CSV table of C-alpha atoms in Angstrom, one decimal:
chain,number,residue,atom,x,y,z
A,45,MET,CA,119.5,96.8,96.5
A,46,GLY,CA,119.5,94.2,93.7
A,47,ALA,CA,118.1,94.1,90.2
A,48,PRO,CA,114.4,94.4,89.6
A,49,THR,CA,112.1,91.5,88.6
A,50,VAL,CA,109.5,92.2,85.9
A,51,VAL,CA,106.2,91.2,87.5
A,52,MET,CA,103.8,92.1,84.6
A,53,GLU,CA,104.1,93.6,81.1
A,54,GLY,CA,101.6,94.8,78.6
A,55,VAL,CA,100.2,97.5,80.9
A,56,VAL,CA,98.8,100.5,79.0
A,57,PHE,CA,99.0,103.2,81.8
A,58,GLY,CA,99.8,101.7,85.2
A,59,GLU,CA,99.1,103.8,88.4
A,60,SER,CA,98.0,103.6,92.0
A,61,PRO,CA,99.7,100.3,93.2
A,62,ARG,CA,98.5,99.0,96.5
A,63,TRP,CA,99.6,96.0,98.6
A,64,HIS,CA,96.5,94.3,99.9
A,65,ASP,CA,95.7,90.8,101.3
A,66,GLY,CA,99.1,89.4,100.2
A,67,ARG,CA,99.2,90.6,96.6
A,68,LEU,CA,99.7,93.7,94.5
A,69,TRP,CA,96.7,95.6,93.1
A,70,PHE,CA,97.0,98.5,90.7
A,71,SER,CA,95.0,100.5,88.2
A,72,ASP,CA,95.6,100.4,84.4
A,73,TRP,CA,94.2,103.8,83.6
A,74,GLY,CA,94.6,103.1,79.8
A,75,ALA,CA,92.7,99.9,79.9
A,76,ASN,CA,90.2,101.2,82.5
A,77,GLN,CA,90.9,98.2,84.7
A,78,VAL,CA,91.8,97.4,88.3
A,79,ILE,CA,94.1,94.4,88.4
A,80,ALA,CA,95.3,92.1,91.1
A,81,VAL,CA,98.6,90.3,90.6
A,82,ASN,CA,99.2,86.9,92.3
A,83,ALA,CA,102.5,85.7,93.6
A,84,ASP,CA,103.0,83.4,90.6
A,85,GLY,CA,102.8,86.3,88.2
A,86,SER,CA,99.2,85.6,87.1
A,87,HIS,CA,96.7,88.3,87.3
A,88,GLU,CA,93.0,89.0,87.3
A,89,VAL,CA,90.8,92.0,86.4
A,90,VAL,CA,88.7,92.7,89.4
A,91,ALA,CA,86.9,95.9,88.2
A,92,SER,CA,86.4,98.0,85.1
A,93,VAL,CA,85.7,101.7,85.4
A,94,PRO,CA,85.8,104.0,82.3
A,95,SER,CA,87.8,106.7,84.0
A,96,PHE,CA,91.2,108.5,83.8
A,97,PRO,CA,92.4,108.9,86.5
A,98,MET,CA,91.0,106.0,88.6
A,99,CYS,CA,93.1,105.5,91.7
A,100,ILE,CA,92.2,102.9,94.3
A,101,ASP,CA,92.5,102.0,98.0
A,102,PHE,CA,90.7,99.8,100.5
A,103,LEU,CA,88.3,100.3,103.4
A,104,PRO,CA,89.2,98.6,106.7
A,105,ASP,CA,86.8,95.7,105.9
A,106,GLY,CA,88.6,95.0,102.6
A,107,ARG,CA,86.1,96.6,100.2
A,108,LEU,CA,87.7,98.4,97.3
A,109,LEU,CA,87.2,102.1,96.7
A,110,VAL,CA,87.8,103.5,93.2
A,111,VAL,CA,88.1,107.2,92.3
A,112,ASP,CA,85.8,107.6,89.2
A,113,SER,CA,87.2,110.9,88.1
A,114,ALA,CA,85.2,110.9,84.9
A,115,GLN,CA,82.0,111.0,86.9
A,116,ARG,CA,83.4,113.0,89.8
A,117,ARG,CA,82.5,110.3,92.3
A,118,LEU,CA,83.9,107.5,94.6
A,119,LEU,CA,82.8,104.0,93.9
A,120,ARG,CA,82.8,101.0,96.3
A,121,ARG,CA,83.1,97.4,95.3
A,122,GLU,CA,80.8,95.1,97.2
A,123,PRO,CA,81.6,91.5,98.1
A,124,ASP,CA,79.6,90.2,95.2
A,125,GLY,CA,81.8,92.3,92.8
A,126,SER,CA,79.3,95.0,92.1
A,127,LEU,CA,80.3,98.7,92.0
A,128,VAL,CA,78.1,101.1,93.9
A,129,PRO,CA,78.3,104.8,94.6
A,130,HIS,CA,80.1,105.6,97.8
A,131,ALA,CA,80.4,109.5,97.6
A,132,ASP,CA,79.6,112.4,95.3
A,133,LEU,CA,82.7,114.5,94.7
A,134,ALA,CA,81.2,116.8,92.1
A,135,LYS,CA,79.7,119.2,94.6
A,136,VAL,CA,83.2,120.1,95.7
A,137,SER,CA,85.0,120.4,92.3
A,138,ASP,CA,84.4,119.5,88.7
A,139,LYS,CA,88.2,119.3,88.0
A,140,PRO,CA,90.0,115.9,87.8
A,141,TRP,CA,90.1,113.9,91.0
A,142,ASN,CA,93.3,112.0,91.6
A,143,ASP,CA,94.8,110.0,94.5
A,144,ILE,CA,93.1,108.3,97.5
A,145,VAL,CA,94.2,106.9,100.8
A,146,VAL,CA,92.0,105.4,103.5
A,147,ASP,CA,92.7,105.6,107.2
A,148,ALA,CA,92.1,102.9,109.8
A,149,HIS,CA,88.6,104.4,110.6
A,150,GLY,CA,87.4,104.2,107.0
A,151,ASN,CA,87.9,107.9,106.2
A,152,ALA,CA,89.0,108.3,102.6
A,153,TYR,CA,91.2,111.2,101.7
A,154,VAL,CA,90.9,112.1,98.0
A,155,ASN,CA,92.7,114.9,96.2
A,156,CYS,CA,91.7,117.0,93.2
A,157,ILE,CA,94.5,118.6,91.1
A,158,GLY,CA,92.4,121.8,90.7
A,159,PHE,CA,92.7,122.4,86.9
A,160,ASP,CA,92.3,120.6,83.6
A,161,PHE,CA,95.5,118.6,82.9
A,162,PRO,CA,97.1,118.6,80.5
A,163,GLY,CA,96.4,121.9,78.8
A,164,GLY,CA,94.5,123.9,81.4
A,165,ASP,CA,95.8,126.9,83.2
A,166,PHE,CA,97.3,126.0,86.6
A,167,ALA,CA,95.1,126.4,89.7
A,168,PRO,CA,95.8,125.0,93.2
A,169,GLY,CA,94.3,121.7,94.2
A,170,LEU,CA,92.6,120.4,97.4
A,171,VAL,CA,91.9,117.4,99.6
A,172,VAL,CA,88.6,116.2,100.9
A,173,CYS,CA,87.8,113.7,103.6
A,174,VAL,CA,85.0,111.2,102.8
A,175,THR,CA,83.5,109.5,105.9
A,176,PRO,CA,82.5,105.8,105.8
A,177,GLU,CA,78.9,107.0,105.3
A,178,GLY,CA,79.9,109.0,102.2
A,179,ASP,CA,79.8,112.5,103.6
A,180,VAL,CA,82.3,114.8,101.9
A,181,ARG,CA,84.1,117.8,103.3
A,182,GLN,CA,87.1,119.8,102.2
A,183,VAL,CA,90.1,119.5,104.6
A,184,ALA,CA,93.0,121.1,102.7
A,185,ASP,CA,93.6,123.5,99.8
A,186,GLU,CA,96.3,125.5,98.0
A,187,LEU,CA,98.2,122.5,96.9
A,188,ALA,CA,100.4,122.7,93.8
A,189,PHE,CA,99.2,119.6,91.9
A,190,PRO,CA,98.5,117.2,94.7
A,191,ASN,CA,99.5,113.7,93.7
A,192,GLY,CA,100.4,110.6,95.8
A,193,MET,CA,99.3,110.4,99.4
A,194,ALA,CA,100.1,108.2,102.4
A,195,ILE,CA,99.3,108.0,106.1
A,196,THR,CA,102.0,107.2,108.6
A,197,ALA,CA,102.0,104.0,110.6
A,198,ASP,CA,100.7,105.7,113.8
A,199,GLY,CA,97.8,107.2,111.8
A,200,ALA,CA,98.7,110.7,112.9
A,201,THR,CA,100.0,112.2,109.7
A,202,LEU,CA,98.9,112.6,106.1
A,203,ILE,CA,101.7,113.1,103.6
A,204,VAL,CA,100.9,114.6,100.1
A,205,ALA,CA,103.2,114.8,97.1
A,206,GLU,CA,103.0,118.3,95.6
A,207,SER,CA,104.3,117.6,92.2
A,208,TYR,CA,104.5,121.2,91.1
A,209,ALA,CA,106.1,122.4,94.3
A,210,ASN,CA,108.8,119.7,94.4
A,211,ARG,CA,108.1,118.6,97.9
A,212,LEU,CA,106.2,116.3,100.3
A,213,THR,CA,103.8,118.1,102.5
A,214,ALA,CA,102.5,116.8,105.8
A,215,TYR,CA,99.3,117.4,107.8
A,216,ASP,CA,98.4,116.3,111.3
A,217,ILE,CA,95.2,114.3,111.3
A,218,ALA,CA,92.6,115.2,114.0
A,219,ALA,CA,90.4,112.7,115.7
A,220,ASN,CA,87.4,113.8,113.5
A,221,GLY,CA,89.4,113.4,110.3
A,222,ALA,CA,90.2,117.1,109.8
A,223,LEU,CA,93.7,118.2,108.9
A,224,GLY,CA,96.0,120.7,110.6
A,225,ASP,CA,98.1,123.3,109.0
A,226,PRO,CA,100.5,122.1,106.2
A,227,ARG,CA,104.2,121.8,106.8
A,228,VAL,CA,107.1,120.7,104.6
A,229,TRP,CA,107.9,117.0,105.3
A,230,ALA,CA,110.7,116.9,102.7
A,231,GLU,CA,111.9,119.0,99.7
A,232,THR,CA,112.5,116.7,96.7
A,233,SER,CA,115.5,118.5,95.1
A,234,GLY,CA,114.0,119.3,91.7
A,235,ASP,CA,112.0,116.0,91.4
A,236,HIS,CA,108.3,116.1,90.8
A,237,PRO,CA,107.0,113.5,93.2
A,238,ASP,CA,104.1,111.4,92.0
A,239,GLY,CA,103.0,108.2,93.8
A,240,ILE,CA,104.3,107.6,97.3
A,241,CYS,CA,104.4,105.0,100.1
A,242,VAL,CA,105.7,104.8,103.7
A,243,ASP,CA,108.0,102.1,105.1
A,244,ALA,CA,108.4,100.6,108.5
A,245,GLU,CA,111.4,102.8,109.3
A,246,GLY,CA,109.4,105.9,108.7
A,247,ALA,CA,110.9,106.8,105.4
A,248,VAL,CA,108.9,107.7,102.3
A,249,TRP,CA,109.5,106.4,98.7
A,250,TYR,CA,108.3,108.6,95.9
A,251,ALA,CA,108.2,108.0,92.2
A,252,ASP,CA,109.3,110.6,89.6
A,253,VAL,CA,108.2,110.3,86.0
A,254,ALA,CA,110.7,112.6,84.2
A,255,HIS,CA,113.8,111.4,86.0
A,256,GLN,CA,112.7,107.7,85.8
A,257,HIS,CA,113.5,106.8,89.4
A,258,CYS,CA,112.1,106.2,92.8
A,259,VAL,CA,113.7,107.9,95.8
A,260,ARG,CA,113.6,107.0,99.5
A,261,VAL,CA,113.8,110.0,101.8
A,262,ARG,CA,113.7,110.6,105.5
A,263,GLU,CA,111.7,113.5,107.0
A,264,GLY,CA,113.7,116.6,106.4
A,265,GLY,CA,114.8,115.5,103.0
A,266,GLU,CA,117.8,113.2,103.5
A,267,VAL,CA,118.0,110.8,100.5
A,268,LEU,CA,118.5,107.2,101.7
A,269,ASP,CA,118.2,105.2,98.4
A,270,THR,CA,117.6,105.8,94.7
A,271,LEU,CA,116.3,103.2,92.3
A,272,THR,CA,116.5,103.9,88.5
A,273,SER,CA,114.1,102.7,85.8
A,274,ASP,CA,114.3,102.6,82.0
A,275,ARG,CA,110.9,104.4,81.8
A,276,GLY,CA,108.9,106.9,83.7
A,277,ALA,CA,108.2,105.8,87.3
A,278,PHE,CA,104.6,106.8,88.2
A,279,ALA,CA,104.0,105.2,91.6
A,280,CYS,CA,105.3,102.7,94.0
A,281,ALA,CA,104.0,100.4,96.8
A,282,LEU,CA,105.8,98.2,99.4
A,283,SER,CA,104.9,94.6,100.3
A,284,ARG,CA,104.7,93.5,103.9
A,285,GLY,CA,106.5,90.7,105.7
A,286,ASP,CA,110.1,89.4,105.9
A,287,ASP,CA,111.1,89.7,102.3
A,288,PRO,CA,110.0,93.2,101.4
A,289,HIS,CA,109.9,94.5,97.8
A,290,LEU,CA,109.1,97.9,96.3
A,291,TYR,CA,106.7,97.5,93.4
A,292,VAL,CA,107.0,100.2,90.7
A,293,VAL,CA,104.5,100.9,87.9
A,294,GLY,CA,105.9,102.8,85.0
A,295,GLN,CA,105.7,103.4,81.3
A,296,ASN,CA,107.0,105.7,78.5
A,297,TYR,CA,105.3,109.0,78.6
A,298,GLY,CA,105.3,112.0,76.4
A,299,GLY,CA,107.0,110.3,73.4
A,300,PRO,CA,105.7,109.0,70.1
A,301,GLU,CA,102.9,106.5,70.1
A,302,GLN,CA,104.1,103.0,70.9
A,303,ALA,CA,103.2,100.0,68.7
A,304,GLN,CA,102.6,98.1,71.9
A,305,PRO,CA,101.8,99.2,75.5
A,306,SER,CA,105.0,100.2,77.3
A,307,GLY,CA,103.8,99.8,80.8
A,308,GLN,CA,105.4,97.4,83.3
A,309,VAL,CA,105.2,96.4,87.0
A,310,VAL,CA,108.6,95.7,88.4
A,311,ALA,CA,109.7,94.7,91.9
A,312,PHE,CA,112.9,95.7,93.6
A,313,PRO,CA,114.2,94.2,96.9
A,314,ALA,CA,113.6,96.9,99.6
A,315,PRO,CA,115.4,97.7,102.9
A,316,ALA,CA,112.1,97.8,104.9
A,317,PRO,CA,108.5,96.6,104.4
A,318,GLY,CA,105.6,98.9,104.0
A,319,ALA,CA,103.8,100.5,106.9
A,320,GLY,CA,100.9,102.8,107.4
A,321,ARG,CA,98.5,103.3,104.5
A,322,PRO,CA,98.1,102.5,101.7
């Protein structure tokens, strides 16, 4: 599939990449910044939120949503650049809130890992649906460390990476935003899937930190491609258009303190462009 291109270095803790409006956006959790990267490699900080985690996605009208896990809330970035409260998540759980994906109707699915990480005793996580008006309701539970999430191109299925269960789990999405019963979309063969994205051929890419790779799988678990990294791969996103690339955010994790930030954003040529959401 070709060698990767380094898009950006000096990232403290990169996560939650999203392809939006022709460029890559991602969160640097370590620097508490949301960053947009231009085609020429330049970048800009578009928001600062003192939170870890702080995943992102976009409403259909283009406004940015940020998971402010530290304050147990969802923030919305207005056209003037201001950040305003979008939804209160604290009434559902005071545990860390993690990933987010927004559907075509503006419903935001946000997951909570369910326990204090690292160091806390394991407890199952959950998913809530946040309406465009900011109403919050729980729509799934009993997830073993819910992590990356994506919605298929037809808008009919939510896929959640269960990192502690070594699998991708799928839910049918009802017209009112509710989720059906869970089913296994793919087992991940000992990998702990983190961030995920869907491509135009219906396959899912997932990132794995410990094994330092991204894997492309078909529903049912058939492995189609594997891309290796020299550091932990935390999440991935696909560009759109005729020259698709898989953007991977990663860094060293769990080792000794680095003299300099070890995070990078790299781009691999991909067999198919992104589809669905994010």
